[in-house]
PDB file of C-alpha atoms and ligand atoms in Angstrom:
ATOM      1  CA  UNK A   1      99.388  78.312  69.060  1.00  0.00           C
ATOM      2  CA  UNK A   2     102.651  77.149  70.618  1.00  0.00           C
ATOM      3  CA  UNK A   3     103.241  73.415  70.516  1.00  0.00           C
ATOM      4  CA  UNK A   4     104.361  71.875  73.772  1.00  0.00           C
ATOM      5  CA  UNK A   5     107.613  70.089  72.902  1.00  0.00           C
ATOM      6  CA  UNK A   6     108.462  68.808  76.385  1.00  0.00           C
ATOM      7  CA  UNK A   7     108.915  65.044  76.107  1.00  0.00           C
ATOM      8  CA  UNK A   8     106.559  62.900  78.179  1.00  0.00           C
ATOM      9  CA  UNK A   9     109.383  60.683  79.318  1.00  0.00           C
ATOM     10  CA  UNK A  10     112.820  61.744  80.475  1.00  0.00           C
ATOM     11  CA  UNK A  11     114.910  58.635  80.892  1.00  0.00           C
ATOM     12  CA  UNK A  12     118.057  58.123  82.944  1.00  0.00           C
ATOM     13  CA  UNK A  13     120.175  55.239  81.662  1.00  0.00           C
ATOM     14  CA  UNK A  14     122.342  53.541  84.303  1.00  0.00           C
ATOM     15  CA  UNK A  15     125.386  51.670  82.956  1.00  0.00           C
ATOM     16  CA  UNK A  16     128.674  50.437  84.397  1.00  0.00           C
ATOM     17  CA  UNK A  17     130.635  49.527  81.274  1.00  0.00           C
ATOM     18  CA  UNK A  18     130.944  49.963  77.513  1.00  0.00           C
ATOM     19  CA  UNK A  19     127.427  51.187  77.052  1.00  0.00           C
ATOM     20  CA  UNK A  20     126.748  49.760  73.609  1.00  0.00           C
ATOM     21  CA  UNK A  21     123.090  49.242  74.568  1.00  0.00           C
ATOM     22  CA  UNK A  22     122.902  52.809  75.856  1.00  0.00           C
ATOM     23  CA  UNK A  23     124.343  53.959  72.524  1.00  0.00           C
ATOM     24  CA  UNK A  24     121.592  52.160  70.574  1.00  0.00           C
ATOM     25  CA  UNK A  25     118.870  53.537  72.845  1.00  0.00           C
ATOM     26  CA  UNK A  26     120.200  57.091  72.501  1.00  0.00           C
ATOM     27  CA  UNK A  27     120.245  56.802  68.691  1.00  0.00           C
ATOM     28  CA  UNK A  28     116.770  55.264  68.584  1.00  0.00           C
ATOM     29  CA  UNK A  29     115.153  58.134  70.524  1.00  0.00           C
ATOM     30  CA  UNK A  30     117.302  60.938  69.101  1.00  0.00           C
ATOM     31  CA  UNK A  31     114.482  62.502  67.131  1.00  0.00           C
ATOM     32  CA  UNK A  32     111.607  61.449  69.378  1.00  0.00           C
ATOM     33  CA  UNK A  33     109.312  64.174  70.706  1.00  0.00           C
ATOM     34  CA  UNK A  34     107.979  61.897  73.429  1.00  0.00           C
ATOM     35  CA  UNK A  35     111.041  60.201  74.865  1.00  0.00           C
ATOM     36  CA  UNK A  36     114.351  61.798  75.666  1.00  0.00           C
ATOM     37  CA  UNK A  37     117.502  60.330  77.207  1.00  0.00           C
ATOM     38  CA  UNK A  38     118.110  63.055  79.758  1.00  0.00           C
ATOM     39  CA  UNK A  39     120.885  61.629  81.941  1.00  0.00           C
ATOM     40  CA  UNK A  40     123.548  58.912  81.910  1.00  0.00           C
ATOM     41  CA  UNK A  41     124.377  57.519  85.335  1.00  0.00           C
ATOM     42  CA  UNK A  42     127.371  55.344  86.178  1.00  0.00           C
ATOM     43  CA  UNK A  43     129.166  53.936  89.188  1.00  0.00           C
ATOM     44  CA  UNK A  44     132.403  53.809  87.202  1.00  0.00           C
ATOM     45  CA  UNK A  45     134.437  56.881  86.255  1.00  0.00           C
ATOM     46  CA  UNK A  46     136.185  54.910  83.495  1.00  0.00           C
ATOM     47  CA  UNK A  47     133.019  53.535  81.894  1.00  0.00           C
ATOM     48  CA  UNK A  48     132.858  53.797  78.109  1.00  0.00           C
ATOM     49  CA  UNK A  49     129.242  54.866  78.406  1.00  0.00           C
ATOM     50  CA  UNK A  50     130.450  58.274  79.655  1.00  0.00           C
ATOM     51  CA  UNK A  51     132.158  58.936  76.301  1.00  0.00           C
ATOM     52  CA  UNK A  52     128.940  58.008  74.540  1.00  0.00           C
ATOM     53  CA  UNK A  53     127.075  60.499  76.757  1.00  0.00           C
ATOM     54  CA  UNK A  54     129.603  63.261  76.000  1.00  0.00           C
ATOM     55  CA  UNK A  55     129.446  62.560  72.264  1.00  0.00           C
ATOM     56  CA  UNK A  56     125.670  63.006  72.438  1.00  0.00           C
ATOM     57  CA  UNK A  57     125.732  66.033  74.788  1.00  0.00           C
ATOM     58  CA  UNK A  58     123.876  64.149  77.506  1.00  0.00           C
ATOM     59  CA  UNK A  59     124.679  65.095  81.111  1.00  0.00           C
ATOM     60  CA  UNK A  60     126.342  62.451  83.285  1.00  0.00           C
ATOM     61  CA  UNK A  61     126.261  61.570  86.953  1.00  0.00           C
ATOM     62  CA  UNK A  62     128.867  59.437  88.749  1.00  0.00           C
ATOM     63  CA  UNK A  63     127.469  57.705  91.796  1.00  0.00           C
ATOM     64  CA  UNK A  64     129.370  57.398  95.041  1.00  0.00           C
ATOM     65  CA  UNK A  65     128.739  54.047  96.686  1.00  0.00           C
ATOM     66  CA  UNK A  66     128.057  55.195 100.232  1.00  0.00           C
ATOM     67  CA  UNK A  67     125.705  57.956  99.164  1.00  0.00           C
ATOM     68  CA  UNK A  68     123.871  55.678  96.750  1.00  0.00           C
ATOM     69  CA  UNK A  69     123.241  52.937  99.290  1.00  0.00           C
ATOM     70  CA  UNK A  70     122.939  54.817 102.548  1.00  0.00           C
ATOM     71  CA  UNK A  71     121.248  58.108 101.745  1.00  0.00           C
ATOM     72  CA  UNK A  72     118.624  59.650  99.528  1.00  0.00           C
ATOM     73  CA  UNK A  73     121.036  62.247  98.125  1.00  0.00           C
ATOM     74  CA  UNK A  74     120.504  61.364  94.475  1.00  0.00           C
ATOM     75  CA  UNK A  75     116.715  61.628  94.466  1.00  0.00           C
ATOM     76  CA  UNK A  76     116.781  65.461  94.249  1.00  0.00           C
ATOM     77  CA  UNK A  77     119.351  65.166  91.442  1.00  0.00           C
ATOM     78  CA  UNK A  78     117.024  62.929  89.427  1.00  0.00           C
ATOM     79  CA  UNK A  79     114.210  65.333  90.214  1.00  0.00           C
ATOM     80  CA  UNK A  80     116.256  68.280  88.984  1.00  0.00           C
ATOM     81  CA  UNK A  81     116.663  66.524  85.623  1.00  0.00           C
ATOM     82  CA  UNK A  82     112.921  65.683  85.676  1.00  0.00           C
ATOM     83  CA  UNK A  83     113.707  61.979  85.328  1.00  0.00           C
ATOM     84  CA  UNK A  84     110.535  59.875  85.296  1.00  0.00           C
ATOM     85  CA  UNK A  85     111.836  56.532  84.033  1.00  0.00           C
ATOM     86  CA  UNK A  86     115.074  54.574  84.593  1.00  0.00           C
ATOM     87  CA  UNK A  87     116.676  52.032  82.273  1.00  0.00           C
ATOM     88  CA  UNK A  88     119.460  49.771  83.519  1.00  0.00           C
ATOM     89  CA  UNK A  89     121.730  48.733  80.660  1.00  0.00           C
ATOM     90  CA  UNK A  90     124.626  46.795  82.131  1.00  0.00           C
ATOM     91  CA  UNK A  91     124.501  48.420  85.569  1.00  0.00           C
ATOM     92  CA  UNK A  92     126.228  46.264  88.158  1.00  0.00           C
ATOM     93  CA  UNK A  93     125.068  47.676  91.489  1.00  0.00           C
ATOM     94  CA  UNK A  94     121.867  46.537  93.122  1.00  0.00           C
ATOM     95  CA  UNK A  95     119.183  49.233  93.142  1.00  0.00           C
ATOM     96  CA  UNK A  96     118.442  50.381  96.714  1.00  0.00           C
ATOM     97  CA  UNK A  97     114.917  50.227  98.055  1.00  0.00           C
ATOM     98  CA  UNK A  98     114.562  54.005  98.367  1.00  0.00           C
ATOM     99  CA  UNK A  99     115.082  54.367  94.607  1.00  0.00           C
ATOM    100  CA  UNK A 100     112.677  51.523  93.807  1.00  0.00           C
ATOM    101  CA  UNK A 101     110.053  53.175  95.994  1.00  0.00           C
ATOM    102  CA  UNK A 102     110.627  56.570  94.372  1.00  0.00           C
ATOM    103  CA  UNK A 103     110.192  55.016  90.889  1.00  0.00           C
ATOM    104  CA  UNK A 104     107.505  52.345  91.308  1.00  0.00           C
ATOM    105  CA  UNK A 105     107.282  50.142  88.162  1.00  0.00           C
ATOM    106  CA  UNK A 106     109.441  52.754  86.462  1.00  0.00           C
ATOM    107  CA  UNK A 107     112.816  51.003  86.505  1.00  0.00           C
ATOM    108  CA  UNK A 108     113.607  48.282  83.979  1.00  0.00           C
ATOM    109  CA  UNK A 109     116.661  46.132  83.308  1.00  0.00           C
ATOM    110  CA  UNK A 110     117.950  43.980  80.483  1.00  0.00           C
ATOM    111  CA  UNK A 111     119.506  40.632  81.326  1.00  0.00           C
ATOM    112  CA  UNK A 112     121.492  38.534  78.819  1.00  0.00           C
ATOM    113  CA  UNK A 113     119.726  35.211  79.531  1.00  0.00           C
ATOM    114  CA  UNK A 114     116.256  33.744  79.830  1.00  0.00           C
ATOM    115  CA  UNK A 115     115.289  34.595  83.417  1.00  0.00           C
ATOM    116  CA  UNK A 116     114.578  33.141  85.889  1.00  0.00           C
ATOM    117  CA  UNK A 117     117.455  30.928  84.709  1.00  0.00           C
ATOM    118  CA  UNK A 118     120.989  32.273  84.930  1.00  0.00           C
ATOM    119  CA  UNK A 119     120.148  35.354  86.981  1.00  0.00           C
ATOM    120  CA  UNK A 120     121.036  36.611  90.436  1.00  0.00           C
ATOM    121  CA  UNK A 121     124.152  37.827  92.156  1.00  0.00           C
ATOM    122  CA  UNK A 122     127.339  37.200  90.169  1.00  0.00           C
ATOM    123  CA  UNK A 123     125.397  36.412  86.981  1.00  0.00           C
ATOM    124  CA  UNK A 124     126.530  39.201  84.703  1.00  0.00           C
ATOM    125  CA  UNK A 125     128.518  39.582  81.490  1.00  0.00           C
ATOM    126  CA  UNK A 126     130.539  36.564  80.410  1.00  0.00           C
ATOM    127  CA  UNK A 127     129.692  34.651  83.616  1.00  0.00           C
ATOM    128  CA  UNK A 128     126.171  34.236  82.271  1.00  0.00           C
ATOM    129  CA  UNK A 129     127.243  32.881  78.876  1.00  0.00           C
ATOM    130  CA  UNK A 130     129.876  30.591  80.434  1.00  0.00           C
ATOM    131  CA  UNK A 131     127.233  29.096  82.739  1.00  0.00           C
ATOM    132  CA  UNK A 132     124.724  28.625  79.890  1.00  0.00           C
ATOM    133  CA  UNK A 133     127.329  26.748  77.819  1.00  0.00           C
ATOM    134  CA  UNK A 134     128.633  24.719  80.794  1.00  0.00           C
ATOM    135  CA  UNK A 135     125.072  23.485  81.368  1.00  0.00           C
ATOM    136  CA  UNK A 136     124.755  22.503  77.697  1.00  0.00           C
ATOM    137  CA  UNK A 137     121.640  24.614  77.186  1.00  0.00           C
ATOM    138  CA  UNK A 138     120.145  24.441  73.711  1.00  0.00           C
ATOM    139  CA  UNK A 139     118.910  28.015  73.860  1.00  0.00           C
ATOM    140  CA  UNK A 140     119.540  31.307  75.587  1.00  0.00           C
ATOM    141  CA  UNK A 141     118.229  34.818  75.009  1.00  0.00           C
ATOM    142  CA  UNK A 142     117.419  38.159  76.571  1.00  0.00           C
ATOM    143  CA  UNK A 143     114.991  39.259  79.255  1.00  0.00           C
ATOM    144  CA  UNK A 144     113.673  42.772  79.843  1.00  0.00           C
ATOM    145  CA  UNK A 145     112.072  43.054  83.275  1.00  0.00           C
ATOM    146  CA  UNK A 146     110.959  45.457  85.971  1.00  0.00           C
ATOM    147  CA  UNK A 147     113.445  45.952  88.775  1.00  0.00           C
ATOM    148  CA  UNK A 148     112.564  45.054  92.323  1.00  0.00           C
ATOM    149  CA  UNK A 149     114.682  44.697  95.446  1.00  0.00           C
ATOM    150  CA  UNK A 150     116.157  41.349  94.352  1.00  0.00           C
ATOM    151  CA  UNK A 151     118.724  40.855  91.576  1.00  0.00           C
ATOM    152  CA  UNK A 152     117.143  39.951  88.199  1.00  0.00           C
ATOM    153  CA  UNK A 153     113.807  39.233  89.826  1.00  0.00           C
ATOM    154  CA  UNK A 154     111.008  41.689  88.893  1.00  0.00           C
ATOM    155  CA  UNK A 155     108.098  40.993  86.539  1.00  0.00           C
ATOM    156  CA  UNK A 156     109.159  39.982  83.040  1.00  0.00           C
ATOM    157  CA  UNK A 157     108.172  42.360  80.242  1.00  0.00           C
ATOM    158  CA  UNK A 158     109.768  40.712  77.206  1.00  0.00           C
ATOM    159  CA  UNK A 159     111.948  37.752  76.230  1.00  0.00           C
ATOM    160  CA  UNK A 160     113.542  36.687  72.966  1.00  0.00           C
ATOM    161  CA  UNK A 161     115.398  33.447  72.378  1.00  0.00           C
ATOM    162  CA  UNK A 162     118.383  32.374  70.324  1.00  0.00           C
ATOM    163  CA  UNK A 163     119.920  28.964  69.710  1.00  0.00           C
ATOM    164  CA  UNK A 164     123.066  27.870  71.496  1.00  0.00           C
ATOM    165  CA  UNK A 165     124.910  25.952  68.783  1.00  0.00           C
ATOM    166  CA  UNK A 166     127.115  22.885  69.250  1.00  0.00           C
ATOM    167  CA  UNK A 167     130.373  24.798  68.945  1.00  0.00           C
ATOM    168  CA  UNK A 168     129.161  27.927  70.696  1.00  0.00           C
ATOM    169  CA  UNK A 169     131.709  29.773  72.841  1.00  0.00           C
ATOM    170  CA  UNK A 170     130.905  32.371  75.514  1.00  0.00           C
ATOM    171  CA  UNK A 171     132.233  35.036  73.148  1.00  0.00           C
ATOM    172  CA  UNK A 172     130.119  33.939  70.172  1.00  0.00           C
ATOM    173  CA  UNK A 173     127.046  33.672  72.395  1.00  0.00           C
ATOM    174  CA  UNK A 174     127.728  37.156  73.768  1.00  0.00           C
ATOM    175  CA  UNK A 175     127.733  38.486  70.192  1.00  0.00           C
ATOM    176  CA  UNK A 176     124.388  36.791  69.440  1.00  0.00           C
ATOM    177  CA  UNK A 177     122.873  38.138  72.639  1.00  0.00           C
ATOM    178  CA  UNK A 178     124.107  41.666  71.990  1.00  0.00           C
ATOM    179  CA  UNK A 179     122.499  41.506  68.548  1.00  0.00           C
ATOM    180  CA  UNK A 180     119.169  40.593  70.149  1.00  0.00           C
ATOM    181  CA  UNK A 181     119.562  43.385  72.699  1.00  0.00           C
ATOM    182  CA  UNK A 182     120.272  45.978  70.015  1.00  0.00           C
ATOM    183  CA  UNK A 183     117.247  44.856  68.005  1.00  0.00           C
ATOM    184  CA  UNK A 184     114.741  44.790  70.852  1.00  0.00           C
ATOM    185  CA  UNK A 185     115.643  46.972  73.824  1.00  0.00           C
ATOM    186  CA  UNK A 186     114.782  50.425  72.478  1.00  0.00           C
ATOM    187  CA  UNK A 187     111.599  49.308  70.630  1.00  0.00           C
ATOM    188  CA  UNK A 188     110.431  47.531  73.801  1.00  0.00           C
ATOM    189  CA  UNK A 189     111.021  50.683  75.868  1.00  0.00           C
ATOM    190  CA  UNK A 190     109.003  52.641  73.311  1.00  0.00           C
ATOM    191  CA  UNK A 191     106.212  50.069  73.360  1.00  0.00           C
ATOM    192  CA  UNK A 192     106.109  49.985  77.157  1.00  0.00           C
ATOM    193  CA  UNK A 193     105.987  53.761  77.536  1.00  0.00           C
ATOM    194  CA  UNK A 194     103.906  54.863  74.578  1.00  0.00           C
ATOM    195  CA  UNK A 195     101.789  52.010  73.301  1.00  0.00           C
ATOM    196  CA  UNK A 196     100.600  50.197  76.430  1.00  0.00           C
TER     197      UNK A 196
HETATM  198  C1  GRF B 201     124.394  43.574  78.248  1.00  0.00           C
HETATM  199  O1  GRF B 201     124.661  42.324  77.707  1.00  0.00           O
HETATM  200  C2  GRF B 201     123.235  43.507  79.205  1.00  0.00           C
HETATM  201  O2  GRF B 201     122.363  42.469  78.975  1.00  0.00           O
HETATM  202  C3  GRF B 201     123.909  43.277  80.516  1.00  0.00           C
HETATM  203  O3  GRF B 201     125.103  43.978  80.457  1.00  0.00           O
HETATM  204  C4  GRF B 201     125.546  44.071  79.106  1.00  0.00           C
HETATM  205  C5  GRF B 201     125.905  45.506  78.845  1.00  0.00           C
HETATM  206  O4  GRF B 201     126.587  45.646  77.641  1.00  0.00           O
HETATM  207  N1  GRF B 201     123.024  43.631  81.610  1.00  0.00           N
HETATM  208  P1  GRF B 201     126.868  47.089  77.047  1.00  0.00           P
HETATM  209  O5  GRF B 201     127.640  47.875  78.117  1.00  0.00           O
HETATM  210  O6  GRF B 201     125.562  47.719  76.742  1.00  0.00           O
HETATM  211  O7  GRF B 201     127.696  46.858  75.842  1.00  0.00           O
END
């Protein structure tokens, strides 16, 4: 008898920058029979994540702003790659309603703070860590959540905390947060898709 090797989940990762989270997720699922990273999507031609995709022989898609926000042109592209789940890993554009409707409860994001605090428009990258430190927070962390039509707003799936120390700088906090992201993002995706 032939075994059916088609993975249950074909994920598109959306990223705008370096893509170190994407890199970890790709490595984590490399030998999985159930989950495959089938497409890397970016809004930025210069994004480091595209090199990571090439290194791993994963196809890439560069989004054009007008098409992404005004038309449904990318839905058939996702369909052609049989994408059935989307992971945002440092993707800076808001997800348009047509995409949210096409992937109901099938788009998740990671945010480098404990939502609902320090989320929303303009709260990305170092801005988040600078704000956390400016407000003298004693702790920060990561949030994995479903994506809805508002920035950093959908139902929370997972959070993990870390301490913000007395002499913490935005850069040192960013390193702590990245460590948490690397440890938890891929296992949480696996748990959400396969063990729930
Ligand atoms: C991560 O800190 C993530 O929480 C945020 O964007 C950053 C992306 O970093 N949404 P990288 O590109 O994965 O290194």
